[in-house]
PDB file of C-alpha atoms in Angstrom:
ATOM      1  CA  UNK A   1      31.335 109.414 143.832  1.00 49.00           C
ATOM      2  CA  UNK A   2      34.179 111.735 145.236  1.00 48.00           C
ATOM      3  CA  UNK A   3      35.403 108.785 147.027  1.00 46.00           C
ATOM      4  CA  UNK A   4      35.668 106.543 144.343  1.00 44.00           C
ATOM      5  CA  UNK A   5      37.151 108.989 142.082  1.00 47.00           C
ATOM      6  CA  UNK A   6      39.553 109.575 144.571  1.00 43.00           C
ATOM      7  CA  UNK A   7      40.690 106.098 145.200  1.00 43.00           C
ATOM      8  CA  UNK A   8      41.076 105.499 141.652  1.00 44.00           C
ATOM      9  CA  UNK A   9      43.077 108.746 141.004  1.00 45.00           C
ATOM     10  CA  UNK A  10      45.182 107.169 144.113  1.00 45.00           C
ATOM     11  CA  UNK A  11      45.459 103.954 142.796  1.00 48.00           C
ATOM     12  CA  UNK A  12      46.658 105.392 139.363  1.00 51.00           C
ATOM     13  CA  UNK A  13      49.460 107.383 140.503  1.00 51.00           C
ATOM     14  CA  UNK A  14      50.858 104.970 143.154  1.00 50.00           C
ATOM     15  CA  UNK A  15      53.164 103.130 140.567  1.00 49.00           C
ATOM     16  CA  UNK A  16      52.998 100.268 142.443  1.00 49.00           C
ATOM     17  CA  UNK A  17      55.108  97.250 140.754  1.00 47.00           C
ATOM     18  CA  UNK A  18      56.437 100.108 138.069  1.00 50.00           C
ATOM     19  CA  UNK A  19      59.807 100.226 139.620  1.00 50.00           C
ATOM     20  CA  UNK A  20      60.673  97.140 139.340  1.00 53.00           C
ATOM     21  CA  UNK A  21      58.765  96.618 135.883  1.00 56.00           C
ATOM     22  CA  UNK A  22      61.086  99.049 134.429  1.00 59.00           C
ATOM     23  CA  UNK A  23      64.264  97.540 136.340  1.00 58.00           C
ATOM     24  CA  UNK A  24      62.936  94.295 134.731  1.00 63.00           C
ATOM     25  CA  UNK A  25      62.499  95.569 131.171  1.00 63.00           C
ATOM     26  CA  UNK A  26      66.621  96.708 131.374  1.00 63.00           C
ATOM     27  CA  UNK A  27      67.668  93.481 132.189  1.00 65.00           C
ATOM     28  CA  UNK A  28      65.191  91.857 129.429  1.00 76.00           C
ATOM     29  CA  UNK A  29      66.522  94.609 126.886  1.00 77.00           C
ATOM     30  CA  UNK A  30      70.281  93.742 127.551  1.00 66.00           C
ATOM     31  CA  UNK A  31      69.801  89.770 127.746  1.00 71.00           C
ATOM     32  CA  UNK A  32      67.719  89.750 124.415  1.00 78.00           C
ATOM     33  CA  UNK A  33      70.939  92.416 123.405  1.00 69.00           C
ATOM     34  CA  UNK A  34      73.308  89.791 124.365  1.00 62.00           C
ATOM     35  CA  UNK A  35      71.048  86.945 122.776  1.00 74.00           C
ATOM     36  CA  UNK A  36      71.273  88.344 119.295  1.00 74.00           C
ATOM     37  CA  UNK A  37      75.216  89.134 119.594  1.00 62.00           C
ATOM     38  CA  UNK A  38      74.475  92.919 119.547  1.00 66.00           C
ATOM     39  CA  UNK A  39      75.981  93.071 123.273  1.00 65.00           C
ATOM     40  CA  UNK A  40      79.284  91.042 124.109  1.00 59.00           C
ATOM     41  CA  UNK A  41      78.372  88.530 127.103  1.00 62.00           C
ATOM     42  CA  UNK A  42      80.752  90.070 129.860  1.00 59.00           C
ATOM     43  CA  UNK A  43      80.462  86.403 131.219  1.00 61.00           C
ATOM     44  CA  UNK A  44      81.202  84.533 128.462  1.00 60.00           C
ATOM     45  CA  UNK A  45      84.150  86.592 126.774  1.00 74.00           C
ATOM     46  CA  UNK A  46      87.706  86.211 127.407  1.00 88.00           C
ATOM     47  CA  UNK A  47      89.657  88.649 128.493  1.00 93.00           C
ATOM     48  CA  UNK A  48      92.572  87.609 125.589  1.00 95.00           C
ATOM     49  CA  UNK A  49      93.477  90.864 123.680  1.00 96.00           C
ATOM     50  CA  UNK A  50      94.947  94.019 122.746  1.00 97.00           C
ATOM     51  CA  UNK A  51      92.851  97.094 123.941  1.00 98.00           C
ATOM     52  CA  UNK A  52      93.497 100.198 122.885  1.00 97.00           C
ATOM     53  CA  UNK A  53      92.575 104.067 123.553  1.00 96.00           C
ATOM     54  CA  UNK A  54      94.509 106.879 121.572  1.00 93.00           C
ATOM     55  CA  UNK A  55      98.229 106.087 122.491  1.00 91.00           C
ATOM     56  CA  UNK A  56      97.000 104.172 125.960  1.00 95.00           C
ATOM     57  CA  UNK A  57      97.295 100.197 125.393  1.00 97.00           C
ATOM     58  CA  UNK A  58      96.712  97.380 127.599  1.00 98.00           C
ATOM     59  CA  UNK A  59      97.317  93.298 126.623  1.00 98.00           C
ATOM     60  CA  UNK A  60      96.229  90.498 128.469  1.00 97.00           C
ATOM     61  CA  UNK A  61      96.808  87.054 127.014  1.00 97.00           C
ATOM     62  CA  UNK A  62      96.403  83.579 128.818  1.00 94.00           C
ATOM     63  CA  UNK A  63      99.499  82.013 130.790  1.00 89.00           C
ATOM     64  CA  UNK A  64      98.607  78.878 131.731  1.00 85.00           C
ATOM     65  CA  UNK A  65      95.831  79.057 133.612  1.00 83.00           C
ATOM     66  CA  UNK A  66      96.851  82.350 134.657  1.00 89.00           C
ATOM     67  CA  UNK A  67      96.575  86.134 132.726  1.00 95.00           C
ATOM     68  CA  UNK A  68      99.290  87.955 132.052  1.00 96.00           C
ATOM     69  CA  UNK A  69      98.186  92.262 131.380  1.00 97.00           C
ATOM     70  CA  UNK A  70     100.555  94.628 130.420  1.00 98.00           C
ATOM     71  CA  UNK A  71      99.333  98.566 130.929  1.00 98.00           C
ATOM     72  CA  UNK A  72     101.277 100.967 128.693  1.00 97.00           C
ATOM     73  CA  UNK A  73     100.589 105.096 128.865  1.00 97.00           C
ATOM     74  CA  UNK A  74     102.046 107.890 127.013  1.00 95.00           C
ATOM     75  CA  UNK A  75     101.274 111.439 126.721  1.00 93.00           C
ATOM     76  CA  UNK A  76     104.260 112.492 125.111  1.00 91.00           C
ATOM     77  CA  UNK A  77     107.455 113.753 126.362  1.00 92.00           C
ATOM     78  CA  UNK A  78     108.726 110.891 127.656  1.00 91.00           C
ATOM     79  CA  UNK A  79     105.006 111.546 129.911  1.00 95.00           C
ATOM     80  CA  UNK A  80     104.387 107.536 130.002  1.00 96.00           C
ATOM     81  CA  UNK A  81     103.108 104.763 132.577  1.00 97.00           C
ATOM     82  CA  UNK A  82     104.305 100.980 131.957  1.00 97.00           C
ATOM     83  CA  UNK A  83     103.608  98.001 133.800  1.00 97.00           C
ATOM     84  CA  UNK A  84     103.151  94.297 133.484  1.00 97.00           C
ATOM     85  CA  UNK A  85     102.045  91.502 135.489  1.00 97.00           C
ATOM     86  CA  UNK A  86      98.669  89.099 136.648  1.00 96.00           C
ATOM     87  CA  UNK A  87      95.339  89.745 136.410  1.00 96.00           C
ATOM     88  CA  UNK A  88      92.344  87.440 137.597  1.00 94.00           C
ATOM     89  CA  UNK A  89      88.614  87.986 136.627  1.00 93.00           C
ATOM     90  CA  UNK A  90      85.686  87.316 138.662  1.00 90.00           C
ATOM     91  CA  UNK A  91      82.256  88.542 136.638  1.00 89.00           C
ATOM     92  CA  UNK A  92      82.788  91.924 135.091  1.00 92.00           C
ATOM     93  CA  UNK A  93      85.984  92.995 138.385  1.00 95.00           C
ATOM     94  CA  UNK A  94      89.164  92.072 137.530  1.00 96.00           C
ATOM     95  CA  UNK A  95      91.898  92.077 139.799  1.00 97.00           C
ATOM     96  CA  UNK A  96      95.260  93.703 138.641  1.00 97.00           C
ATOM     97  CA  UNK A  97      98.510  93.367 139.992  1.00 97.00           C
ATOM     98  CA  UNK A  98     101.058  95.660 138.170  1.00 97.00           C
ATOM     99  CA  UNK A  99     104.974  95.297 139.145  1.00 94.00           C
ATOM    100  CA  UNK A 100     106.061  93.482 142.320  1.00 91.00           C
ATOM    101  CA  UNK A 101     105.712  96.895 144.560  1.00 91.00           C
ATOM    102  CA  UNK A 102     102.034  96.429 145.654  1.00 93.00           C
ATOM    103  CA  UNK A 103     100.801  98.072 142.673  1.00 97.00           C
ATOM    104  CA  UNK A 104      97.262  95.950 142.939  1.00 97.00           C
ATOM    105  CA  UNK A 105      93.679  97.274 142.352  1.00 98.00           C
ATOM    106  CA  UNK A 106      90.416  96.124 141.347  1.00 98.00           C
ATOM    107  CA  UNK A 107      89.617  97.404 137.172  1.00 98.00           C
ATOM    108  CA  UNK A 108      85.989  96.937 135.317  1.00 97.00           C
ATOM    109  CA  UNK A 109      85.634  94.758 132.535  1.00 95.00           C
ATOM    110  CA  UNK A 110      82.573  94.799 130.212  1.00 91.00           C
ATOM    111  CA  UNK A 111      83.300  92.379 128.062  1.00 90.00           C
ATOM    112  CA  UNK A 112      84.541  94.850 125.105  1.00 92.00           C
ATOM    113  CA  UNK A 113      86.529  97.750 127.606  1.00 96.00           C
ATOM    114  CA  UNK A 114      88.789  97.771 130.504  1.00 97.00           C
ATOM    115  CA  UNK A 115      88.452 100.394 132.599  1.00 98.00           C
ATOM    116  CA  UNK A 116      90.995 100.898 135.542  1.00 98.00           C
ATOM    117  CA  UNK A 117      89.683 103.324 138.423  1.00 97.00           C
ATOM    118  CA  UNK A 118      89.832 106.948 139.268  1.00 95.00           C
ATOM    119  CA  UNK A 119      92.175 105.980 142.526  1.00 96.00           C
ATOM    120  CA  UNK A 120      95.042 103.691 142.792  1.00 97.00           C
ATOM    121  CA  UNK A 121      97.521 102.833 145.402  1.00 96.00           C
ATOM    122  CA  UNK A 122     100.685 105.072 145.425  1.00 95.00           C
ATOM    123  CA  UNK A 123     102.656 101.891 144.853  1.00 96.00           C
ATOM    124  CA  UNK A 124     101.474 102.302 141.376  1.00 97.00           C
ATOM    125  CA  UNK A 125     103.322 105.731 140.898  1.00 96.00           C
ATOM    126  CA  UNK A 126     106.574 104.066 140.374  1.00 95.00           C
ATOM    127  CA  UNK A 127     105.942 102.514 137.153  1.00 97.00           C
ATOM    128  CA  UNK A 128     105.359 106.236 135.955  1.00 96.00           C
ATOM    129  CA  UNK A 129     107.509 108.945 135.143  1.00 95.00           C
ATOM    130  CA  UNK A 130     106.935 112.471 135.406  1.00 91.00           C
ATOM    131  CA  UNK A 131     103.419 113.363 135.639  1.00 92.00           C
ATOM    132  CA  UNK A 132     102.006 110.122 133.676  1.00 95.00           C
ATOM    133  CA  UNK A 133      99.426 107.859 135.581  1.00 96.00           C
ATOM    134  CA  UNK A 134      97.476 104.776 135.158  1.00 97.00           C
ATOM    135  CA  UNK A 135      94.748 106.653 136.963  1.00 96.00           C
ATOM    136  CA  UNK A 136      91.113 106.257 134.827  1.00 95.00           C
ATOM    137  CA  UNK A 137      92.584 104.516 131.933  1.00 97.00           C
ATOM    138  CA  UNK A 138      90.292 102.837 129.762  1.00 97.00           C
ATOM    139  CA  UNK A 139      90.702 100.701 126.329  1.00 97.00           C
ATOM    140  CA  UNK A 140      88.586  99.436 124.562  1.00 97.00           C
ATOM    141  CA  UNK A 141      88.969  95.894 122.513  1.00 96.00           C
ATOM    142  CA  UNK A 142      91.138  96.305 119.329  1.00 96.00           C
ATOM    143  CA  UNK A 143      92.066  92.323 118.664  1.00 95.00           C
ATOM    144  CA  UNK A 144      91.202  89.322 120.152  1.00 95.00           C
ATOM    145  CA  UNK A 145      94.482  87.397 118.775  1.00 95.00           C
ATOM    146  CA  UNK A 146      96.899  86.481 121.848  1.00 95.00           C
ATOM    147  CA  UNK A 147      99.392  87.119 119.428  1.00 96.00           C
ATOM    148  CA  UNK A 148      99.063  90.995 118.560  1.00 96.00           C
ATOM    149  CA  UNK A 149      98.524  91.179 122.239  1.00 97.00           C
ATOM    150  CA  UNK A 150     101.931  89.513 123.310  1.00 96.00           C
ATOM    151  CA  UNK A 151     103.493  91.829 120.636  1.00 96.00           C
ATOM    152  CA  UNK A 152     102.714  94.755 122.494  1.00 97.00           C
ATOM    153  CA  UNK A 153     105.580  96.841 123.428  1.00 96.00           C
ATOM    154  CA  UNK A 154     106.085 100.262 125.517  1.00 95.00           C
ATOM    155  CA  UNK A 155     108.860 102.963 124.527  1.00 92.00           C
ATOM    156  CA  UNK A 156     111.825 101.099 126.089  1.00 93.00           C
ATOM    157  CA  UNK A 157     110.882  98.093 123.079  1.00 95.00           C
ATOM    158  CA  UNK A 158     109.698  95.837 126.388  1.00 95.00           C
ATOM    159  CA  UNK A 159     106.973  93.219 125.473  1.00 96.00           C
ATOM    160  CA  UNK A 160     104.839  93.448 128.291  1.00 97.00           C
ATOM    161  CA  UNK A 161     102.677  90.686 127.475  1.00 95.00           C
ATOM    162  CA  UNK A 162     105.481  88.657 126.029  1.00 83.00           C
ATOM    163  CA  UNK A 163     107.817  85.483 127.481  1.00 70.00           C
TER     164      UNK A 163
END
């Protein structure tokens, strides 16, 4: 009886096929999500758009068949970051090239929020003055409309999405 008790207490507790139940219930939970148009298909969304955080902007808008982003950061003080250039999207990466000066790194997209990362190449210094960076920024979607997103300018009145 010991045995059997044992066994059964064993078989209970080794989770077996609950790791990858529960790994299986996330993705079910954000397709059914994305389904009922309560998530944003990171797939199926284009990255056209003004995104905004706080005085931190960033436009993208369609040039071609190319993507033109502009990146535009100030803290104040004449504190600011601004850049413009390409941008190409594979899944959820996106690959940004600000300036001509090698200012190129790989940024998050979510379908909603752009997120650049927490380390950049020191290229991308130079379109910053004082102690501004692009370092971390993140916007999130504010308008879908190409044209609010060409409109955008930085302090020196320079469309950076714009002809």
């Amino acid at each position: 009886m010991r045995t059997f008790a044992l066994v059964l207490l064993l078989t209970a507790c080794s989770g077996s096929g609950q790791g990858s139940g529960n790994a299986q219930a996330s993705q079910d939970l954000e397709s059914a999500a994305i389904e009922r148009g309560l998530v944003r298909d990171p797939d199926d969304s284009d990255l056209t758009g003004l995104y905004a955080r706080d005085t931190d902007r960033i436009c993208v808008v369609r040039k071609g068949s190319d993507y033109r982003i502009g990146a535009y950061v100030d803290y104040g003080d004449r504190i600011t970051c601004s850049g413009s250039g390409t941008v190409e999207r594979s899944g959820e990466t996106i690959k940004v090239t600000l300036g001509k000066d090698g200012c190129n790194f790989e940024a998050q997209y979510d379908g909603d929020r752009i997120k650049f990362p927490g380390a950049l190449p020191e290229a991308c210094k130079k379109l910053c003055a004082r102690r501004a960076s692009f370092t971390g920024l993140e916007a999130a979607r504010l308008s879908e409309s190409a044209a609010e997103a060409a409109a955008m300018r930085d302090s020196s009145a320079r469309r950076l999405c714009g002809d």
